[in-house]
Each structure stands twice: as C-alpha cells, then as structure tokens.
Amino acid sequence: MSAPDRLAEQMPAARGLFHARGEAEVPGDITMTTDELEDMLDRAARRGAKAALAELGLHDAQAATDINDMRSLIAAWREARSTAWQTVVRLGTTALFAMIATAVWLHLKGQILK
C-alpha cells in the first residue's frame, strides 16, 4: 500500500488530494512523491510534538530532570500509600488479637474465681 493510500485510509478527507507522480492529474491536486509526503508528515509530527511539550512546560534542557523528579514523586507517593495500608491492616489485626486475648482472659478469670 502506497503512502498516499495509507494517508487516505487514515484521513478520508485527504482521499484524492495526494497521488504519486505519473498518475493522471486533476487540476487543483497536489502532486508529490511518497518520500516528499513522508518528509512532510514527519516534519508536521515533530512540530506537533514540540508544541505539545512546550505547552506542558517540558521544552527546555531541564525537561529530563523534571520528568525524573515527577517519576520519583509518583514512586514515593505509591510507597507511602502502600505503607499506610500496611499500617492500617497491622493495626486492625493487632486490635482483633487484643480483643480475642481479652475475651479468653476474662473467660479464664471467670472460671478461676468460681
């Protein structure tokens, strides 16, 4: 499948606008080679990616450091959340065992005093 056909498949509005050289031309059509089309799409994708990074504030030399800091922050949050749940479970388990031990002690104390 040629690049113009792939483009037309992905973007139905572009169907018929691009065709390979050597095909019949219709007035108003844009004629370009597959390489030219791929280069144009590559440049557009790069511009779009740069614009998206700039909008997020990740367009400068500090972007890699910022992303690493964000990953570290997320990892720390996950660790803190995990530790908090472990603490809650341990507290609940300890309280349950304490209640069972108290009930057994009260039961045995009642039998000893009789």
mmCIF file of N, CA and C in Angstrom:
data_model
loop_
_atom_site.group_PDB
_atom_site.id
_atom_site.type_symbol
_atom_site.label_atom_id
_atom_site.label_comp_id
_atom_site.label_asym_id
_atom_site.label_seq_id
_atom_site.Cartn_x
_atom_site.Cartn_y
_atom_site.Cartn_z
ATOM 1 N N MET A 1 0.860 -1.176 0.000
ATOM 2 C CA MET A 1 0.000 0.000 0.000
ATOM 3 C C MET A 1 0.902 1.233 0.000
ATOM 4 N N SER A 2 0.628 2.151 -0.882
ATOM 5 C CA SER A 2 1.457 3.348 -1.003
ATOM 6 C C SER A 2 1.124 4.335 0.114
ATOM 7 N N ALA A 3 2.032 5.280 0.349
ATOM 8 C CA ALA A 3 1.829 6.279 1.397
ATOM 9 C C ALA A 3 0.560 7.098 1.152
ATOM 10 N N PRO A 4 0.277 7.540 -0.079
ATOM 11 C CA PRO A 4 -0.977 8.284 -0.280
ATOM 12 C C PRO A 4 -2.210 7.446 0.042
ATOM 13 N N ASP A 5 -2.150 6.149 -0.291
ATOM 14 C CA ASP A 5 -3.282 5.280 0.029
ATOM 15 C C ASP A 5 -3.433 5.117 1.539
ATOM 16 N N ARG A 6 -2.279 4.983 2.263
ATOM 17 C CA ARG A 6 -2.343 4.869 3.728
ATOM 18 C C ARG A 6 -2.894 6.151 4.327
ATOM 19 N N LEU A 7 -2.461 7.300 3.807
ATOM 20 C CA LEU A 7 -2.952 8.587 4.296
ATOM 21 C C LEU A 7 -4.453 8.701 4.052
ATOM 22 N N ALA A 8 -4.887 8.340 2.857
ATOM 23 C CA ALA A 8 -6.310 8.423 2.529
ATOM 24 C C ALA A 8 -7.124 7.485 3.408
ATOM 25 N N GLU A 9 -6.547 6.345 3.760
ATOM 26 C CA GLU A 9 -7.242 5.397 4.635
ATOM 27 C C GLU A 9 -7.370 5.959 6.052
ATOM 28 N N GLN A 10 -6.318 6.630 6.533
ATOM 29 C CA GLN A 10 -6.329 7.186 7.881
ATOM 30 C C GLN A 10 -7.105 8.483 7.955
ATOM 31 N N MET A 11 -7.101 9.260 6.882
ATOM 32 C CA MET A 11 -7.787 10.542 6.853
ATOM 33 C C MET A 11 -8.655 10.585 5.597
ATOM 34 N N PRO A 12 -9.898 10.139 5.685
ATOM 35 C CA PRO A 12 -10.749 10.089 4.498
ATOM 36 C C PRO A 12 -10.880 11.435 3.791
ATOM 37 N N ALA A 13 -10.760 12.556 4.485
ATOM 38 C CA ALA A 13 -10.882 13.871 3.847
ATOM 39 C C ALA A 13 -9.741 14.118 2.872
ATOM 40 N N ALA A 14 -8.625 13.412 3.036
ATOM 41 C CA ALA A 14 -7.470 13.609 2.168
ATOM 42 C C ALA A 14 -7.546 12.742 0.907
ATOM 43 N N ARG A 15 -8.560 11.899 0.814
ATOM 44 C CA ARG A 15 -8.676 10.997 -0.331
ATOM 45 C C ARG A 15 -8.733 11.823 -1.619
ATOM 46 N N GLY A 16 -7.867 11.497 -2.545
ATOM 47 C CA GLY A 16 -7.865 12.159 -3.835
ATOM 48 C C GLY A 16 -6.989 13.407 -3.892
ATOM 49 N N LEU A 17 -6.526 13.911 -2.752
ATOM 50 C CA LEU A 17 -5.694 15.111 -2.782
ATOM 51 C C LEU A 17 -4.260 14.796 -3.188
ATOM 52 N N PHE A 18 -3.758 13.676 -2.726
ATOM 53 C CA PHE A 18 -2.372 13.323 -2.990
ATOM 54 C C PHE A 18 -2.342 12.103 -3.906
ATOM 55 N N HIS A 19 -1.469 12.130 -4.865
ATOM 56 C CA HIS A 19 -1.274 10.951 -5.697
ATOM 57 C C HIS A 19 0.166 10.941 -6.161
ATOM 58 N N ALA A 20 0.627 9.788 -6.504
ATOM 59 C CA ALA A 20 2.018 9.640 -6.914
ATOM 60 C C ALA A 20 2.216 10.265 -8.288
ATOM 61 N N ARG A 21 3.429 10.704 -8.518
ATOM 62 C CA ARG A 21 3.735 11.278 -9.836
ATOM 63 C C ARG A 21 3.577 10.201 -10.899
ATOM 64 N N GLY A 22 3.116 10.614 -12.018
ATOM 65 C CA GLY A 22 2.930 9.668 -13.105
ATOM 66 C C GLY A 22 1.475 9.275 -13.246
ATOM 67 N N GLU A 23 0.667 9.501 -12.220
ATOM 68 C CA GLU A 23 -0.752 9.215 -12.320
ATOM 69 C C GLU A 23 -1.434 10.407 -12.979
ATOM 70 N N ALA A 24 -2.654 10.191 -13.401
ATOM 71 C CA ALA A 24 -3.400 11.276 -14.031
ATOM 72 C C ALA A 24 -3.627 12.382 -13.015
ATOM 73 N N GLU A 25 -3.347 13.615 -13.427
ATOM 74 C CA GLU A 25 -3.507 14.748 -12.522
ATOM 75 C C GLU A 25 -4.836 15.448 -12.789
ATOM 76 N N VAL A 26 -5.443 15.874 -11.719
ATOM 77 C CA VAL A 26 -6.675 16.649 -11.802
ATOM 78 C C VAL A 26 -6.312 18.060 -11.390
ATOM 79 N N PRO A 27 -6.770 19.079 -12.090
ATOM 80 C CA PRO A 27 -6.421 20.452 -11.697
ATOM 81 C C PRO A 27 -6.765 20.724 -10.236
ATOM 82 N N GLY A 28 -5.833 21.303 -9.521
ATOM 83 C CA GLY A 28 -6.036 21.614 -8.105
ATOM 84 C C GLY A 28 -5.461 20.560 -7.175
ATOM 85 N N ASP A 29 -5.107 19.403 -7.725
ATOM 86 C CA ASP A 29 -4.495 18.363 -6.905
ATOM 87 C C ASP A 29 -3.059 18.731 -6.582
ATOM 88 N N ILE A 30 -2.569 18.200 -5.496
ATOM 89 C CA ILE A 30 -1.176 18.403 -5.104
ATOM 90 C C ILE A 30 -0.419 17.142 -5.496
ATOM 91 N N THR A 31 0.676 17.308 -6.184
ATOM 92 C CA THR A 31 1.461 16.160 -6.626
ATOM 93 C C THR A 31 2.765 16.144 -5.856
ATOM 94 N N MET A 32 3.061 14.995 -5.239
ATOM 95 C CA MET A 32 4.319 14.839 -4.526
ATOM 96 C C MET A 32 4.687 13.364 -4.486
ATOM 97 N N THR A 33 5.968 13.122 -4.330
ATOM 98 C CA THR A 33 6.428 11.734 -4.247
ATOM 99 C C THR A 33 6.114 11.198 -2.860
ATOM 100 N N THR A 34 6.214 9.891 -2.738
ATOM 101 C CA THR A 34 5.985 9.253 -1.442
ATOM 102 C C THR A 34 6.983 9.767 -0.412
ATOM 103 N N ASP A 35 8.238 9.931 -0.833
ATOM 104 C CA ASP A 35 9.260 10.442 0.088
ATOM 105 C C ASP A 35 8.934 11.862 0.545
ATOM 106 N N GLU A 36 8.483 12.693 -0.382
ATOM 107 C CA GLU A 36 8.111 14.066 -0.023
ATOM 108 C C GLU A 36 6.942 14.081 0.962
ATOM 109 N N LEU A 37 5.970 13.207 0.732
ATOM 110 C CA LEU A 37 4.823 13.124 1.631
ATOM 111 C C LEU A 37 5.254 12.661 3.018
ATOM 112 N N GLU A 38 6.093 11.625 3.053
ATOM 113 C CA GLU A 38 6.560 11.127 4.347
ATOM 114 C C GLU A 38 7.391 12.176 5.073
ATOM 115 N N ASP A 39 8.231 12.925 4.347
ATOM 116 C CA ASP A 39 9.012 14.001 4.963
ATOM 117 C C ASP A 39 8.094 15.084 5.525
ATOM 118 N N MET A 40 7.072 15.441 4.762
ATOM 119 C CA MET A 40 6.129 16.460 5.222
ATOM 120 C C MET A 40 5.407 15.996 6.499
ATOM 121 N N LEU A 41 4.968 14.747 6.506
ATOM 122 C CA LEU A 41 4.282 14.221 7.687
ATOM 123 C C LEU A 41 5.226 14.148 8.884
ATOM 124 N N ASP A 42 6.482 13.772 8.632
ATOM 125 C CA ASP A 42 7.469 13.708 9.712
ATOM 126 C C ASP A 42 7.714 15.090 10.314
ATOM 127 N N ARG A 43 7.867 16.101 9.459
ATOM 128 C CA ARG A 43 8.066 17.473 9.959
ATOM 129 C C ARG A 43 6.849 17.945 10.753
ATOM 130 N N ALA A 44 5.663 17.629 10.264
ATOM 131 C CA ALA A 44 4.437 18.040 10.977
ATOM 132 C C ALA A 44 4.347 17.345 12.331
ATOM 133 N N ALA A 45 4.720 16.075 12.379
ATOM 134 C CA ALA A 45 4.676 15.340 13.649
ATOM 135 C C ALA A 45 5.677 15.927 14.641
ATOM 136 N N ARG A 46 6.868 16.254 14.154
ATOM 137 C CA ARG A 46 7.875 16.856 15.038
ATOM 138 C C ARG A 46 7.415 18.210 15.563
ATOM 139 N N ARG A 47 6.839 19.030 14.693
ATOM 140 C CA ARG A 47 6.328 20.330 15.143
ATOM 141 C C ARG A 47 5.230 20.155 16.179
ATOM 142 N N GLY A 48 4.355 19.206 15.949
ATOM 143 C CA GLY A 48 3.272 18.951 16.896
ATOM 144 C C GLY A 48 3.794 18.474 18.240
ATOM 145 N N ALA A 49 4.789 17.593 18.210
ATOM 146 C CA ALA A 49 5.376 17.102 19.457
ATOM 147 C C ALA A 49 6.070 18.230 20.215
ATOM 148 N N LYS A 50 6.791 19.085 19.500
ATOM 149 C CA LYS A 50 7.457 20.222 20.156
ATOM 150 C C LYS A 50 6.437 21.175 20.762
ATOM 151 N N ALA A 51 5.342 21.414 20.047
ATOM 152 C CA ALA A 51 4.300 22.306 20.572
ATOM 153 C C ALA A 51 3.650 21.707 21.818
ATOM 154 N N ALA A 52 3.412 20.405 21.804
ATOM 155 C CA ALA A 52 2.803 19.750 22.968
ATOM 156 C C ALA A 52 3.738 19.812 24.175
ATOM 157 N N LEU A 53 5.027 19.569 23.960
ATOM 158 C CA LEU A 53 5.993 19.648 25.058
ATOM 159 C C LEU A 53 6.102 21.074 25.589
ATOM 160 N N ALA A 54 6.080 22.046 24.694
ATOM 161 C CA ALA A 54 6.146 23.449 25.120
ATOM 162 C C ALA A 54 4.916 23.811 25.940
ATOM 163 N N GLU A 55 3.764 23.311 25.547
ATOM 164 C CA GLU A 55 2.528 23.602 26.287
ATOM 165 C C GLU A 55 2.569 23.000 27.689
ATOM 166 N N LEU A 56 3.260 21.880 27.833
ATOM 167 C CA LEU A 56 3.391 21.245 29.146
ATOM 168 C C LEU A 56 4.552 21.818 29.958
ATOM 169 N N GLY A 57 5.342 22.681 29.343
ATOM 170 C CA GLY A 57 6.484 23.260 30.040
ATOM 171 C C GLY A 57 7.693 22.342 30.027
ATOM 172 N N LEU A 58 7.732 21.403 29.095
ATOM 173 C CA LEU A 58 8.839 20.447 29.017
ATOM 174 C C LEU A 58 9.662 20.658 27.747
ATOM 175 N N HIS A 59 9.887 21.901 27.392
ATOM 176 C CA HIS A 59 10.581 22.215 26.156
ATOM 177 C C HIS A 59 12.042 22.613 26.353
ATOM 178 N N ASP A 60 12.483 22.763 27.588
ATOM 179 C CA ASP A 60 13.839 23.237 27.826
ATOM 180 C C ASP A 60 14.771 22.089 28.211
ATOM 181 N N ALA A 61 16.015 22.434 28.542
ATOM 182 C CA ALA A 61 17.026 21.428 28.881
ATOM 183 C C ALA A 61 16.716 20.722 30.204
ATOM 184 N N GLN A 62 15.920 21.340 31.041
ATOM 185 C CA GLN A 62 15.568 20.752 32.337
ATOM 186 C C GLN A 62 14.443 19.722 32.236
ATOM 187 N N ALA A 63 13.906 19.492 31.043
ATOM 188 C CA ALA A 63 12.752 18.607 30.873
ATOM 189 C C ALA A 63 13.037 17.200 31.392
ATOM 190 N N ALA A 64 14.200 16.653 31.082
ATOM 191 C CA ALA A 64 14.535 15.292 31.537
ATOM 192 C C ALA A 64 14.591 15.232 33.060
ATOM 193 N N THR A 65 15.181 16.255 33.673
ATOM 194 C CA THR A 65 15.246 16.310 35.138
ATOM 195 C C THR A 65 13.845 16.439 35.729
ATOM 196 N N ASP A 66 13.011 17.263 35.109
ATOM 197 C CA ASP A 66 11.638 17.435 35.589
ATOM 198 C C ASP A 66 10.864 16.119 35.533
ATOM 199 N N ILE A 67 11.016 15.394 34.441
ATOM 200 C CA ILE A 67 10.311 14.114 34.306
ATOM 201 C C ILE A 67 10.833 13.109 35.325
ATOM 202 N N ASN A 68 12.142 13.063 35.538
ATOM 203 C CA ASN A 68 12.703 12.157 36.552
ATOM 204 C C ASN A 68 12.195 12.520 37.942
ATOM 205 N N ASP A 69 12.107 13.826 38.232
ATOM 206 C CA ASP A 69 11.576 14.264 39.526
ATOM 207 C C ASP A 69 10.121 13.846 39.691
ATOM 208 N N MET A 70 9.348 13.989 38.617
ATOM 209 C CA MET A 70 7.937 13.589 38.688
ATOM 210 C C MET A 70 7.805 12.082 38.910
ATOM 211 N N ARG A 71 8.645 11.306 38.245
ATOM 212 C CA ARG A 71 8.616 9.850 38.442
ATOM 213 C C ARG A 71 8.993 9.487 39.870
ATOM 214 N N SER A 72 9.984 10.180 40.424
ATOM 215 C CA SER A 72 10.392 9.928 41.810
ATOM 216 C C SER A 72 9.265 10.284 42.773
ATOM 217 N N LEU A 73 8.590 11.394 42.503
ATOM 218 C CA LEU A 73 7.478 11.811 43.342
ATOM 219 C C LEU A 73 6.340 10.789 43.300
ATOM 220 N N ILE A 74 6.036 10.290 42.123
ATOM 221 C CA ILE A 74 4.978 9.280 41.989
ATOM 222 C C ILE A 74 5.387 7.997 42.701
ATOM 223 N N ALA A 75 6.641 7.585 42.569
ATOM 224 C CA ALA A 75 7.117 6.381 43.254
ATOM 225 C C ALA A 75 7.034 6.554 44.768
ATOM 226 N N ALA A 76 7.397 7.732 45.269
ATOM 227 C CA ALA A 76 7.313 7.994 46.711
ATOM 228 C C ALA A 76 5.858 7.962 47.179
ATOM 229 N N TRP A 77 4.946 8.528 46.388
ATOM 230 C CA TRP A 77 3.522 8.510 46.730
ATOM 231 C C TRP A 77 3.010 7.069 46.804
ATOM 232 N N ARG A 78 3.389 6.247 45.846
ATOM 233 C CA ARG A 78 2.952 4.847 45.846
ATOM 234 C C ARG A 78 3.484 4.107 47.066
ATOM 235 N N GLU A 79 4.737 4.370 47.411
ATOM 236 C CA GLU A 79 5.335 3.727 48.582
ATOM 237 C C GLU A 79 4.627 4.173 49.860
ATOM 238 N N ALA A 80 4.335 5.474 49.974
ATOM 239 C CA ALA A 80 3.637 5.989 51.164
ATOM 240 C C ALA A 80 2.232 5.393 51.258
ATOM 241 N N ARG A 81 1.544 5.289 50.145
ATOM 242 C CA ARG A 81 0.195 4.714 50.145
ATOM 243 C C ARG A 81 0.243 3.248 50.559
ATOM 244 N N SER A 82 1.214 2.508 50.046
ATOM 245 C CA SER A 82 1.367 1.103 50.407
ATOM 246 C C SER A 82 1.672 0.949 51.898
ATOM 247 N N THR A 83 2.569 1.784 52.400
ATOM 248 C CA THR A 83 2.922 1.735 53.821
ATOM 249 C C THR A 83 1.730 2.091 54.693
ATOM 250 N N ALA A 84 0.929 3.050 54.283
ATOM 251 C CA ALA A 84 -0.254 3.429 55.058
ATOM 252 C C ALA A 84 -1.236 2.266 55.134
ATOM 253 N N TRP A 85 -1.473 1.583 54.019
ATOM 254 C CA TRP A 85 -2.383 0.425 54.041
ATOM 255 C C TRP A 85 -1.832 -0.692 54.914
ATOM 256 N N GLN A 86 -0.526 -0.938 54.843
ATOM 257 C CA GLN A 86 0.080 -1.966 55.696
ATOM 258 C C GLN A 86 -0.109 -1.615 57.169
ATOM 259 N N THR A 87 0.043 -0.353 57.508
ATOM 260 C CA THR A 87 -0.134 0.091 58.888
ATOM 261 C C THR A 87 -1.575 -0.105 59.344
ATOM 262 N N VAL A 88 -2.525 0.227 58.496
ATOM 263 C CA VAL A 88 -3.942 0.045 58.841
ATOM 264 C C VAL A 88 -4.253 -1.430 59.063
ATOM 265 N N VAL A 89 -3.754 -2.287 58.188
ATOM 266 C CA VAL A 89 -4.006 -3.729 58.326
ATOM 267 C C VAL A 89 -3.352 -4.263 59.604
ATOM 268 N N ARG A 90 -2.129 -3.861 59.882
ATOM 269 C CA ARG A 90 -1.454 -4.320 61.110
ATOM 270 C C ARG A 90 -2.188 -3.841 62.358
ATOM 271 N N LEU A 91 -2.651 -2.594 62.349
ATOM 272 C CA LEU A 91 -3.389 -2.057 63.482
ATOM 273 C C LEU A 91 -4.679 -2.836 63.700
ATOM 274 N N GLY A 92 -5.396 -3.107 62.613
ATOM 275 C CA GLY A 92 -6.635 -3.881 62.716
ATOM 276 C C GLY A 92 -6.382 -5.291 63.217
ATOM 277 N N THR A 93 -5.351 -5.926 62.710
ATOM 278 C CA THR A 93 -5.011 -7.288 63.146
ATOM 279 C C THR A 93 -4.617 -7.306 64.621
ATOM 280 N N THR A 94 -3.817 -6.352 65.036
ATOM 281 C CA THR A 94 -3.404 -6.267 66.440
ATOM 282 C C THR A 94 -4.610 -6.035 67.345
ATOM 283 N N ALA A 95 -5.513 -5.149 66.941
ATOM 284 C CA ALA A 95 -6.719 -4.890 67.735
ATOM 285 C C ALA A 95 -7.577 -6.147 67.845
ATOM 286 N N LEU A 96 -7.719 -6.880 66.748
ATOM 287 C CA LEU A 96 -8.508 -8.120 66.774
ATOM 288 C C LEU A 96 -7.886 -9.138 67.720
ATOM 289 N N PHE A 97 -6.573 -9.336 67.628
ATOM 290 C CA PHE A 97 -5.915 -10.280 68.540
ATOM 291 C C PHE A 97 -6.003 -9.821 69.989
ATOM 292 N N ALA A 98 -5.934 -8.510 70.220
ATOM 293 C CA ALA A 98 -6.061 -7.991 71.587
ATOM 294 C C ALA A 98 -7.458 -8.276 72.135
ATOM 295 N N MET A 99 -8.496 -8.115 71.314
ATOM 296 C CA MET A 99 -9.861 -8.412 71.764
ATOM 297 C C MET A 99 -10.035 -9.896 72.049
ATOM 298 N N ILE A 100 -9.470 -10.737 71.200
ATOM 299 C CA ILE A 100 -9.563 -12.186 71.430
ATOM 300 C C ILE A 100 -8.838 -12.561 72.720
ATOM 301 N N ALA A 101 -7.643 -12.002 72.925
ATOM 302 C CA ALA A 101 -6.877 -12.299 74.141
ATOM 303 C C ALA A 101 -7.629 -11.813 75.377
ATOM 304 N N THR A 102 -8.259 -10.652 75.292
ATOM 305 C CA THR A 102 -9.034 -10.131 76.418
ATOM 306 C C THR A 102 -10.228 -11.021 76.703
ATOM 307 N N ALA A 103 -10.908 -11.471 75.662
ATOM 308 C CA ALA A 103 -12.067 -12.356 75.858
ATOM 309 C C ALA A 103 -11.636 -13.671 76.482
ATOM 310 N N VAL A 104 -10.533 -14.243 76.016
ATOM 311 C CA VAL A 104 -10.036 -15.502 76.607
ATOM 312 C C VAL A 104 -9.646 -15.275 78.059
ATOM 313 N N TRP A 105 -8.960 -14.170 78.361
ATOM 314 C CA TRP A 105 -8.531 -13.889 79.727
ATOM 315 C C TRP A 105 -9.749 -13.725 80.648
ATOM 316 N N LEU A 106 -10.763 -12.981 80.193
ATOM 317 C CA LEU A 106 -11.971 -12.796 81.010
ATOM 318 C C LEU A 106 -12.695 -14.119 81.222
ATOM 319 N N HIS A 107 -12.720 -14.970 80.196
ATOM 320 C CA HIS A 107 -13.367 -16.267 80.327
ATOM 321 C C HIS A 107 -12.619 -17.135 81.343
ATOM 322 N N LEU A 108 -11.294 -17.167 81.214
ATOM 323 C CA LEU A 108 -10.500 -17.962 82.150
ATOM 324 C C LEU A 108 -10.546 -17.388 83.566
ATOM 325 N N LYS A 109 -10.558 -16.093 83.706
ATOM 326 C CA LYS A 109 -10.642 -15.442 85.019
ATOM 327 C C LYS A 109 -11.950 -15.800 85.697
ATOM 328 N N GLY A 110 -13.034 -15.849 84.896
ATOM 329 C CA GLY A 110 -14.339 -16.227 85.455
ATOM 330 C C GLY A 110 -14.337 -17.665 85.937
ATOM 331 N N GLN A 111 -13.638 -18.567 85.264
ATOM 332 C CA GLN A 111 -13.600 -19.962 85.673
ATOM 333 C C GLN A 111 -12.728 -20.152 86.908
ATOM 334 N N ILE A 112 -11.680 -19.370 87.045
ATOM 335 C CA ILE A 112 -10.774 -19.498 88.200
ATOM 336 C C ILE A 112 -11.438 -18.986 89.461
ATOM 337 N N LEU A 113 -12.229 -17.949 89.383
ATOM 338 C CA LEU A 113 -12.862 -17.362 90.554
ATOM 339 C C LEU A 113 -14.042 -18.185 91.064
ATOM 340 N N LYS A 114 -14.541 -19.111 90.339
ATOM 341 C CA LYS A 114 -15.688 -19.915 90.787
ATOM 342 C C LYS A 114 -15.324 -20.882 91.826
#
